[in-house]
Short mmCIF file of C-alpha atoms in Angstrom, two decimals:
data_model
loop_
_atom_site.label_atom_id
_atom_site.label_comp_id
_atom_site.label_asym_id
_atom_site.label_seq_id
_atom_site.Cartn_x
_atom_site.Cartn_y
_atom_site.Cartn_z
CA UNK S 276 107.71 -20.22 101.97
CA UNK S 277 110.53 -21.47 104.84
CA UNK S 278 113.37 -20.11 104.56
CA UNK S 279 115.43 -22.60 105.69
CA UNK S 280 119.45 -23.53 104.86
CA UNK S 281 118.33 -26.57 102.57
CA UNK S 282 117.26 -24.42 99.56
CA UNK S 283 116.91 -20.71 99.09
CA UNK S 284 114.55 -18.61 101.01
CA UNK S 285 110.91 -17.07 100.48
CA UNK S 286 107.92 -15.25 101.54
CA UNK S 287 104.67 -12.84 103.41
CA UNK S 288 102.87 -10.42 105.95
CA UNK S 289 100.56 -8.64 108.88
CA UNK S 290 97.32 -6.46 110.25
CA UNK S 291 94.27 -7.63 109.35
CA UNK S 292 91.25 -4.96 107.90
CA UNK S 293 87.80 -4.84 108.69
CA UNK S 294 84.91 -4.41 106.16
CA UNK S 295 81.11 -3.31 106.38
CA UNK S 296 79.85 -5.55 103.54
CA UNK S 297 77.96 -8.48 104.69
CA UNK S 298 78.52 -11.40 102.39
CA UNK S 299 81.95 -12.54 101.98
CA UNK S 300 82.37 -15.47 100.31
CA UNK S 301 85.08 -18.31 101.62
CA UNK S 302 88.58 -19.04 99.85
CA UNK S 303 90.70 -22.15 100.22
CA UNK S 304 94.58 -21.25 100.48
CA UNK S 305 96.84 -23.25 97.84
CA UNK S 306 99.22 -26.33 99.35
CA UNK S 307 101.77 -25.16 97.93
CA UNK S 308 103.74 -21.72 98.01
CA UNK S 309 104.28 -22.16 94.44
CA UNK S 310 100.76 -22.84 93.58
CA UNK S 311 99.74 -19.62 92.09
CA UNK S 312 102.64 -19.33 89.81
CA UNK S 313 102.22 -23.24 88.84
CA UNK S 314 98.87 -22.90 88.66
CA UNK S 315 99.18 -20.44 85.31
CA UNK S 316 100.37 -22.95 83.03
CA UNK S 317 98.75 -26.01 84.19
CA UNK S 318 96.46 -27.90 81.83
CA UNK S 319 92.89 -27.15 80.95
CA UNK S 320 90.87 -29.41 83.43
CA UNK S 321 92.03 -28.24 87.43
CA UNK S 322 90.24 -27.72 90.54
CA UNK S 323 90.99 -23.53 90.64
CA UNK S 324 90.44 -22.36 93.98
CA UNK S 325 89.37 -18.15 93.53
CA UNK S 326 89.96 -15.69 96.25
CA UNK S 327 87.25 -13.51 97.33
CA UNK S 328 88.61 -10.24 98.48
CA UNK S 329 86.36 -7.72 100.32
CA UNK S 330 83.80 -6.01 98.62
CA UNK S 331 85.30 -2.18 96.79
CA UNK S 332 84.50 -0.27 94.21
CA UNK S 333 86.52 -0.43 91.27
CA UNK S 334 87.23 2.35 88.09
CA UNK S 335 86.48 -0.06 84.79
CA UNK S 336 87.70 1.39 81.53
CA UNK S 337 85.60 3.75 79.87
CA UNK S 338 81.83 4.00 79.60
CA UNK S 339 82.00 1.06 82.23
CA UNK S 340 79.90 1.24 85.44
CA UNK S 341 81.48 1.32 88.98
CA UNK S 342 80.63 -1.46 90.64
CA UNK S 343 81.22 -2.99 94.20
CA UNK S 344 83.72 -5.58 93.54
CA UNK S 345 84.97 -9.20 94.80
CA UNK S 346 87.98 -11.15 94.37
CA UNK S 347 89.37 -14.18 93.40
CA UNK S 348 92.75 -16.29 92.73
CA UNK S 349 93.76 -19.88 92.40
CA UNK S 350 94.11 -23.10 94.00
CA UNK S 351 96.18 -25.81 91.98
CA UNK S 352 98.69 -28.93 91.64
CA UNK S 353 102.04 -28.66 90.69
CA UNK S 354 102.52 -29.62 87.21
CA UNK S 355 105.09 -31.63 85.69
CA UNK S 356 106.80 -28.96 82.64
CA UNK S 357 105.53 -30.20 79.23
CA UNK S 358 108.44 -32.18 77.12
CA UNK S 359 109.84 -29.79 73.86
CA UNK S 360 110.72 -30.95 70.85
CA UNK S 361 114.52 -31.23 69.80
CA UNK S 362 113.98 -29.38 66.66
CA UNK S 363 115.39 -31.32 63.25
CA UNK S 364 116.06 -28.00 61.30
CA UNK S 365 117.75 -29.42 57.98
CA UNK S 366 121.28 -27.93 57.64
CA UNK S 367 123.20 -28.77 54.60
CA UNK S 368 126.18 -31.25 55.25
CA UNK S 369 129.13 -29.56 56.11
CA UNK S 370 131.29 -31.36 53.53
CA UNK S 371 128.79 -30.22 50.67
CA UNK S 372 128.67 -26.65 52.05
CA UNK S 373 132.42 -26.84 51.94
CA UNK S 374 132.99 -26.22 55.50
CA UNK S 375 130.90 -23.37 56.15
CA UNK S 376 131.80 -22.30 59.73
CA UNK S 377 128.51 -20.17 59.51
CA UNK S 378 126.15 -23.05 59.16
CA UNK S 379 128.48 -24.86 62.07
CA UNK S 380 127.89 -21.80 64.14
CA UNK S 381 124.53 -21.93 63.55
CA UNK S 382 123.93 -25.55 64.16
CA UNK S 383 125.65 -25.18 67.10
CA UNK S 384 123.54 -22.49 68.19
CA UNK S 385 120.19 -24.29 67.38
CA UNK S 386 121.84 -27.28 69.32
CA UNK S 387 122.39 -25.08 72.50
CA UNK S 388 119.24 -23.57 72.80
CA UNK S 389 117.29 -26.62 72.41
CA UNK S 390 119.49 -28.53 74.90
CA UNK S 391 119.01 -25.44 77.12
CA UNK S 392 116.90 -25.25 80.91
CA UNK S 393 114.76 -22.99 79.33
CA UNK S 394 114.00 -24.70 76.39
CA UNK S 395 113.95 -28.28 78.15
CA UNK S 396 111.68 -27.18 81.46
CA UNK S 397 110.40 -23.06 80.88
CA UNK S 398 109.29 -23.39 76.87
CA UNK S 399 105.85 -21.72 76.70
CA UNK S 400 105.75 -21.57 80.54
CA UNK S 401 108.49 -18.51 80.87
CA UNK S 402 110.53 -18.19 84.12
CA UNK S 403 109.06 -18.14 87.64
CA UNK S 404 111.04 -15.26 90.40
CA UNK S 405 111.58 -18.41 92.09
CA UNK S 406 113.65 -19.54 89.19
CA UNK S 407 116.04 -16.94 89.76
CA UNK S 408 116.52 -16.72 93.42
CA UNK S 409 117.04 -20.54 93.15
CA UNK S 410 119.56 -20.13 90.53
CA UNK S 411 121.62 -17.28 92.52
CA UNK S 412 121.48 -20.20 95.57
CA UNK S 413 123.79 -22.48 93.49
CA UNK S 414 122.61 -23.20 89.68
CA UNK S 415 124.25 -27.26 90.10
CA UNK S 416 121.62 -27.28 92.75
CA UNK S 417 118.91 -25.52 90.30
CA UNK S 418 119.97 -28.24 87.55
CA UNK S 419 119.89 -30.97 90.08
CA UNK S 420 116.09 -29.99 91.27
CA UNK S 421 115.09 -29.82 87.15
CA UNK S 422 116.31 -33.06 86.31
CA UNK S 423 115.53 -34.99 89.34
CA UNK S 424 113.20 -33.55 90.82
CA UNK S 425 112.69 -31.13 93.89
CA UNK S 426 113.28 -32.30 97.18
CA UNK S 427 110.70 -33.47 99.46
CA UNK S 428 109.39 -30.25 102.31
CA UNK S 429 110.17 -30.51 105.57
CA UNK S 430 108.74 -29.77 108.62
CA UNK S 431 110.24 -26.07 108.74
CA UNK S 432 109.18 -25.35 104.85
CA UNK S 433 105.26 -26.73 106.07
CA UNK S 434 105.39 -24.33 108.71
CA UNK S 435 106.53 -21.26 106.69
CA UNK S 436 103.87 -22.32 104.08
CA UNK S 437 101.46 -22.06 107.01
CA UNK S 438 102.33 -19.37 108.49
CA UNK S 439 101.77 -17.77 105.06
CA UNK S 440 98.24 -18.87 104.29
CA UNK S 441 97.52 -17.69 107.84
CA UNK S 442 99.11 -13.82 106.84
CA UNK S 443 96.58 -14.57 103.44
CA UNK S 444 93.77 -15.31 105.50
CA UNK S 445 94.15 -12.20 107.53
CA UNK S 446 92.97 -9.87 104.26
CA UNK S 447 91.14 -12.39 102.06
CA UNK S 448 88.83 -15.40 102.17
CA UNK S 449 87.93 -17.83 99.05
CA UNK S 450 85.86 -20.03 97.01
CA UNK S 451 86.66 -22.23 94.83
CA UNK S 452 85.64 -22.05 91.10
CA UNK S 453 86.67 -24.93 87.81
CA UNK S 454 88.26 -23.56 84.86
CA UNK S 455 87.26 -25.59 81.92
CA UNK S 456 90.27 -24.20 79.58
CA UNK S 457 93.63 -23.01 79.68
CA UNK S 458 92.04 -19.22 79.14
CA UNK S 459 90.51 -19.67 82.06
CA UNK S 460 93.19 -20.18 84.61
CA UNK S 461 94.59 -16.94 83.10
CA UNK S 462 91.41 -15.16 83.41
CA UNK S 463 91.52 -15.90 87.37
CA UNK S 464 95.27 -14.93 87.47
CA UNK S 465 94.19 -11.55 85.64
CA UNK S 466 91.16 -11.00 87.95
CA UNK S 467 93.03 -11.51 91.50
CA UNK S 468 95.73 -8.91 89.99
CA UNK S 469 92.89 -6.59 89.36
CA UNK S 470 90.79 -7.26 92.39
CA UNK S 471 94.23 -6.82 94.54
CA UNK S 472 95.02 -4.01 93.11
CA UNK S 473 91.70 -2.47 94.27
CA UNK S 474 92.30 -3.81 97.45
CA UNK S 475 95.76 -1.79 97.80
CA UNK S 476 94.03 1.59 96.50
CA UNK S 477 90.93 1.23 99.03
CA UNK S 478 92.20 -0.53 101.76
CA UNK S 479 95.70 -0.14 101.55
CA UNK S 480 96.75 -3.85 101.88
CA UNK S 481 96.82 -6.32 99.54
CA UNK S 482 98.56 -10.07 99.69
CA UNK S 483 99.64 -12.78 97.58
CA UNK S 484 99.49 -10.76 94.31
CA UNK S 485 99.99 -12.55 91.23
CA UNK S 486 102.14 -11.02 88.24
CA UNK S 487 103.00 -11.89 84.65
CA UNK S 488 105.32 -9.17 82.93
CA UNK S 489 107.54 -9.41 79.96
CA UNK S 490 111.42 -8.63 81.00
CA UNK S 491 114.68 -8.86 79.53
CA UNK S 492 112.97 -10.96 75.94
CA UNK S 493 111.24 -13.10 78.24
CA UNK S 494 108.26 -14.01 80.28
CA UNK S 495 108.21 -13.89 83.68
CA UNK S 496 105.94 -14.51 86.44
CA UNK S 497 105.74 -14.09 90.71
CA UNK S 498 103.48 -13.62 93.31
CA UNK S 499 104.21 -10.66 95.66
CA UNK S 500 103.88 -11.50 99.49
CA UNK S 501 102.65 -8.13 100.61
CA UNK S 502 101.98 -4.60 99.42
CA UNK S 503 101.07 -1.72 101.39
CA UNK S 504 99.97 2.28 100.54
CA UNK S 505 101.78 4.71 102.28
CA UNK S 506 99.27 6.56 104.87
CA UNK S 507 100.37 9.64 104.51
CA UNK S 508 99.28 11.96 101.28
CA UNK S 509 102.43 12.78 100.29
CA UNK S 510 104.08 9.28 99.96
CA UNK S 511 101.80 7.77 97.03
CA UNK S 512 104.61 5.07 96.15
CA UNK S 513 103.60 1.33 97.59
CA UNK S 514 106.69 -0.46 99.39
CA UNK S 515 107.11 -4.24 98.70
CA UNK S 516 107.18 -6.82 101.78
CA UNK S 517 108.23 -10.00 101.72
CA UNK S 518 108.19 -12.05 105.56
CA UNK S 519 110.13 -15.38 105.53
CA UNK S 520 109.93 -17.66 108.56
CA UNK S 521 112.63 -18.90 110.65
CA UNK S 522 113.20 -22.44 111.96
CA UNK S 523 115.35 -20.66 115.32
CA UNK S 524 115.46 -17.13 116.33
CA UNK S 525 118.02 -15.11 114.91
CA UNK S 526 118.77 -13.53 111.64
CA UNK S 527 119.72 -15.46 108.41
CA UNK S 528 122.70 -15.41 106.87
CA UNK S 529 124.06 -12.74 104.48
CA UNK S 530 123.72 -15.09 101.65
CA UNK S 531 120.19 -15.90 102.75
CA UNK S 532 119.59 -11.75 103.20
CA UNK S 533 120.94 -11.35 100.02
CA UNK S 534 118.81 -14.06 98.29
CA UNK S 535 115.67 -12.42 99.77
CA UNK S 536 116.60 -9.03 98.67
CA UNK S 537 117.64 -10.35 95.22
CA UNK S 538 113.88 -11.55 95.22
CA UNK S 539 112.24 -8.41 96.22
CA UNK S 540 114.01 -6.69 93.54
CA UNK S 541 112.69 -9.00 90.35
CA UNK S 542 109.22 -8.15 91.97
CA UNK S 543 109.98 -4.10 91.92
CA UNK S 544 111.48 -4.65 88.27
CA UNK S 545 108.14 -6.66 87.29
CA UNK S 546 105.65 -4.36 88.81
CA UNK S 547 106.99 -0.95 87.61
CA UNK S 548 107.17 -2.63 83.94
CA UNK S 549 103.47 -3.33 84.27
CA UNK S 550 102.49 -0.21 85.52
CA UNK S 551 104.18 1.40 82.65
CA UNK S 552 102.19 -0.37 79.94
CA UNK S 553 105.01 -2.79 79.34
CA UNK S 554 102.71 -5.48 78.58
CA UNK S 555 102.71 -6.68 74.86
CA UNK S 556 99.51 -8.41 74.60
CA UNK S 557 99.88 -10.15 70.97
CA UNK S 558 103.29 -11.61 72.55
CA UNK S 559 101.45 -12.98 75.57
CA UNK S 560 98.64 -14.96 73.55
CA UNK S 561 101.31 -16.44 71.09
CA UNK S 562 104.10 -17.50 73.39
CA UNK S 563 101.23 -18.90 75.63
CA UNK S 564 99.41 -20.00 73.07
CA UNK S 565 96.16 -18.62 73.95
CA UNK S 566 92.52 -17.69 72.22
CA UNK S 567 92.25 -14.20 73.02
CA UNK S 568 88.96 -14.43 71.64
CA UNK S 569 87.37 -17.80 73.27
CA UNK S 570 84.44 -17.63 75.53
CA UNK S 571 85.57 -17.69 79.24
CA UNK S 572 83.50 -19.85 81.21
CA UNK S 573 79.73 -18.90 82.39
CA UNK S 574 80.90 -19.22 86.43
CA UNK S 575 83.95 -16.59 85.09
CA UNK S 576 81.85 -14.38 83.05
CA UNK S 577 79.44 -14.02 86.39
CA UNK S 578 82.42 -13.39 89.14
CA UNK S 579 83.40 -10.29 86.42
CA UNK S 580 80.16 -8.51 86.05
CA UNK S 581 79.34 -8.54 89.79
CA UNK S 582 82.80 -7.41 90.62
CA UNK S 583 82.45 -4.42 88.57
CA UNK S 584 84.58 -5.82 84.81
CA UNK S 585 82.07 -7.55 82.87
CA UNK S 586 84.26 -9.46 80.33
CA UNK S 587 83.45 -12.36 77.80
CA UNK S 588 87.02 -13.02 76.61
CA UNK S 589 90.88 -13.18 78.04
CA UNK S 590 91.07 -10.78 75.58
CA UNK S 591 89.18 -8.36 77.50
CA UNK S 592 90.34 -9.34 80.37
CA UNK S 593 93.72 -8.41 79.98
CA UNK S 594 92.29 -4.97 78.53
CA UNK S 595 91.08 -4.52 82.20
CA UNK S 596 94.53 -5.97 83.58
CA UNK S 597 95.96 -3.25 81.46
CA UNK S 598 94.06 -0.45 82.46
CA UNK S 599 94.35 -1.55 86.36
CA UNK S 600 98.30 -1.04 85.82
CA UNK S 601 97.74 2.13 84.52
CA UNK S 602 96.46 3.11 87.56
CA UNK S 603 99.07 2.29 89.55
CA UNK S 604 102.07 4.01 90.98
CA UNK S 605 105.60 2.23 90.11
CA UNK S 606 106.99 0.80 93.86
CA UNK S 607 109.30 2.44 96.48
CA UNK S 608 113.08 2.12 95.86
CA UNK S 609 113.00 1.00 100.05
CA UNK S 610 112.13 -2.29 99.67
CA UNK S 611 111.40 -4.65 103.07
CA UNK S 612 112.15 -7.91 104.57
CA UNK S 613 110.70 -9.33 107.50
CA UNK S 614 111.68 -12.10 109.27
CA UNK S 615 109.44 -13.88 111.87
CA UNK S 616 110.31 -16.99 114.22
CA UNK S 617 108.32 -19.57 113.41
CA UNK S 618 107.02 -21.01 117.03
CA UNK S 619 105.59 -18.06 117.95
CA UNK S 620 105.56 -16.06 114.90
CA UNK S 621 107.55 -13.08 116.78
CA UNK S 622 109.48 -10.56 114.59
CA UNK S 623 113.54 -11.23 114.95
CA UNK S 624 114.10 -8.33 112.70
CA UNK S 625 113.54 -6.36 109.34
CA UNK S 626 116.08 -5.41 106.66
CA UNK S 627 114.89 -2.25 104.85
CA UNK S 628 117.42 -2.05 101.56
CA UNK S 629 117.76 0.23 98.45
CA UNK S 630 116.83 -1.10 95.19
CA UNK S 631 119.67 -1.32 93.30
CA UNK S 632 119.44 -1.56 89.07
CA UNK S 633 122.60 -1.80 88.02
CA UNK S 634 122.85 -5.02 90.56
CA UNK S 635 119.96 -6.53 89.71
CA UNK S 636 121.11 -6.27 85.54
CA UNK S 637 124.01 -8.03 86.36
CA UNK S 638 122.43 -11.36 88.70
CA UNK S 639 119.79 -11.13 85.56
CA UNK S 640 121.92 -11.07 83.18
CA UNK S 641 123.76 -14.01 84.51
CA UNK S 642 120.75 -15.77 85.43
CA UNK S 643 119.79 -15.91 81.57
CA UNK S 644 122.80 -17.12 80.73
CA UNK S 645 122.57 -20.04 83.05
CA UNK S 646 118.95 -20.83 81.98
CA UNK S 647 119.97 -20.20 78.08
CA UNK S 648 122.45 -22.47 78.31
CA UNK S 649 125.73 -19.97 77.17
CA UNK S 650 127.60 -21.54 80.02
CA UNK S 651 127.91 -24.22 82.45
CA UNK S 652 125.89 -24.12 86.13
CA UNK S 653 128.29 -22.97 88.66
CA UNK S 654 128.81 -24.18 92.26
CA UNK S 655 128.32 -22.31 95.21
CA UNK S 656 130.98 -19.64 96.21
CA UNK S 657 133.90 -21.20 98.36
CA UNK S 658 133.21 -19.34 101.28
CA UNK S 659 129.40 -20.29 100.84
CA UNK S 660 129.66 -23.97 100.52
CA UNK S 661 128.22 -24.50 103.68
CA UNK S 662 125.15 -24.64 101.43
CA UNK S 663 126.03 -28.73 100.33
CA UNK S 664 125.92 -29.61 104.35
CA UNK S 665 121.93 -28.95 103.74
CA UNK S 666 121.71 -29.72 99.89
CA UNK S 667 119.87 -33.07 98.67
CA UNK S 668 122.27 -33.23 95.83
CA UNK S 669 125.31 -33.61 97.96
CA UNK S 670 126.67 -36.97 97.17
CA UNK S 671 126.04 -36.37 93.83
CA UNK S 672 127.58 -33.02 92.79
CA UNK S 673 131.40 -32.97 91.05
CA UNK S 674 131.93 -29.99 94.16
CA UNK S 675 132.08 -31.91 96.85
CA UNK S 676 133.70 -35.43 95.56
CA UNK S 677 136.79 -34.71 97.41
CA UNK S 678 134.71 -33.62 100.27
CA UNK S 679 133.70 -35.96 103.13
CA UNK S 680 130.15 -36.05 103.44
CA UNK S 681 128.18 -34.11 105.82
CA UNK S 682 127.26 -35.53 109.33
#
């Protein structure tokens, strides 16, 4: 994605790798940066696009052959989040109960949560990375883009999304495939993180890498830009890259840095959960509401078994997801930025940063509180409200109605 002043920044990366195998089938890049992680919870009947990576060998679980392998992702529309139900959980009148300040409390409660972000927009869809870089932005701005509706791209965003499909195109190419059920569009997700992973081990490079990992009680889901092996034999850690084009030439802002880094570090917390076996799978079919045992679709049961994970079900799918983690070293602690101007897609610069926990507990832990609804949105910080000069919620947000408008 752009990062450009209007809404909070985004992602993606370079060198392209060679491969001996002959047929390589064609993929079509998404529209939208968001696609992938819209994609997962859209309903039954889309146009899936799947990605075709190059042609490696792959370790299946055991008493599995090793087979030469392909891969494949997603291409999908944006879809509106599904309407939840208020709830009408009887509670006893409170001049029966005679007063009972525990049933108040927990009316209360039940009224908060289902009046909540989450509940209203993220109920049985879980929250995107996206979700929480926008939300450390400026949440009015988050609440704004819910309940109205996100703003339309402009020409610097189209050019970042671009620039990104072009980085994509660089290590992959795709075809499309349909997904006749909601298991399906899972099934791809789970087979371009599996088929990318591969990717990483044999070639070293892997790109627009599609996650779904349960953190802090909740589900959560991204797409990592870039990940690359470390050449040398003793560094066996992968670093995480995320590029973000520029509209002009310089370096962003510190706010805009500190977005970006915020965003790296929910993908480092997300992949090192995975690749511990963090992955409840009887969670993930309930909250998702998903046949673990359905029949995935004949054109999905073929792209496994030539690519090396024969599978019938998302339940066995998600066996191989599992394993693939397993395999898998958690990431670097160095974590990298890149940031490239978009007319001639030069390099301005790279911030190389720390990953830093106790940080990260803290933005999430106040990010949850936002989306949970224990507290009201807050505005951007004082000396940070440059922000509303570029915000499409400017005449209407409480913050600036002292404020003259911006020119």
């Amino acid at each position: 994605m752009t990062e450009s002043p209007t809404d909070s920044p985004s992602t993606q990366d370079t060198t392209t790798r060679t491969c001996s195998t002959p047929d390589i089938p064609i993929e079509i890049i998404p529209d939208e940066e968001m696609a992938l992680i819209e994609a997962a919870f859209a309903s039954a009947t889309r146009t899936i696009s799947s990605l075709t990576r190059f042609q490696r060998n792959i370790t299946a679980p055991p008493n599995d052959h090793i087979r030469s392998i392909k891969s494949i992702t997603l291409l999908s529309k944006k879809r509106i989040s599904r309407c939840s139900r208020t709830g009408s959980d009887s509670v006893a009148d409170i001049e029966d109960s005679g007063g009972d300040d525990g049933l108040t409390q927990k009316k209360k409660k039940q009224n908060r949560v289902h009046g909540s972000l989450l509940h209203k927009f993220r109920r049985k869809r879980g929250l995107s990375v996206t979700d929480i870089t926008a939300g450390e932005w400026c949440e009015k701005q988050m609440e704004f883009t819910l309940n109205l509706g996100r703003a339309k791209s402009n020409k610097a965003m189209e050019a970042g999304i671009a620039r990104h499909a072009a980085l994509e195109e660089e290590v992959v190419k795709k075809v499309k495939i349909h997904a006749a059920s909601v298991e399906d569009t899972w099934a791809v997700k789970f087979m371009n993180f599996i088929l990318g992973a591969n990717q990483l081990l044999f070639d070293g490079l892997t790109r627009e890498l599609p996650l779904v990992s349960f953190e802090e009680g909740l589900w959560m889901v991204g797409v990592i830009d870039e990940i690359r092996m470390p050449v040398t034999e003793t560094e066996r850690y992968p670093t995480l890259v995320d590029t973000k084009t520029r509209a002009r030439a310089k370096l962003p802002t510190e706010a805009q840095q500190r977005n970006g880094r915020l965003q790296l570090m929910c993908y480092k917390r997300l992949w090192d959960n995975l690749v511990a076996d963090k992955f409840p799978s009887g969670q993930f079919f309930d909250f998702f509401a998903l046949n673990p045992h359905v029949i995935l679709s004949d054109e999905i049961r073929e792209h496994t078994a030539k690519s090396g994970f024969p599978a019938d079900t998302l339940n066995d799918l998600v066996a191989y997801y599992r394993n693939t983690c397993c395999m898998l070293p958690p990431a670097q602690d160095q974590l990298l930025l890149r940031y490239e101007y978009q007319e001639d897609q030069s390099l301005i610069g790279e911030d190389q940063f720390a990953y830093d926990a106790d940080w990260l507990n803290n933005q999430l832990k106040s990010c949850l509180e936002f989306w949970r609804g224990e507290r009201e949105p807050s505005y951007a910080a004082e000396e940070e409200r440059w922000k509303c000069n570029f915000c499409s919620f400017y005449s209407q947000c409480p913050a600036n109605s002292k404020l003259d408008p911006p020119s």
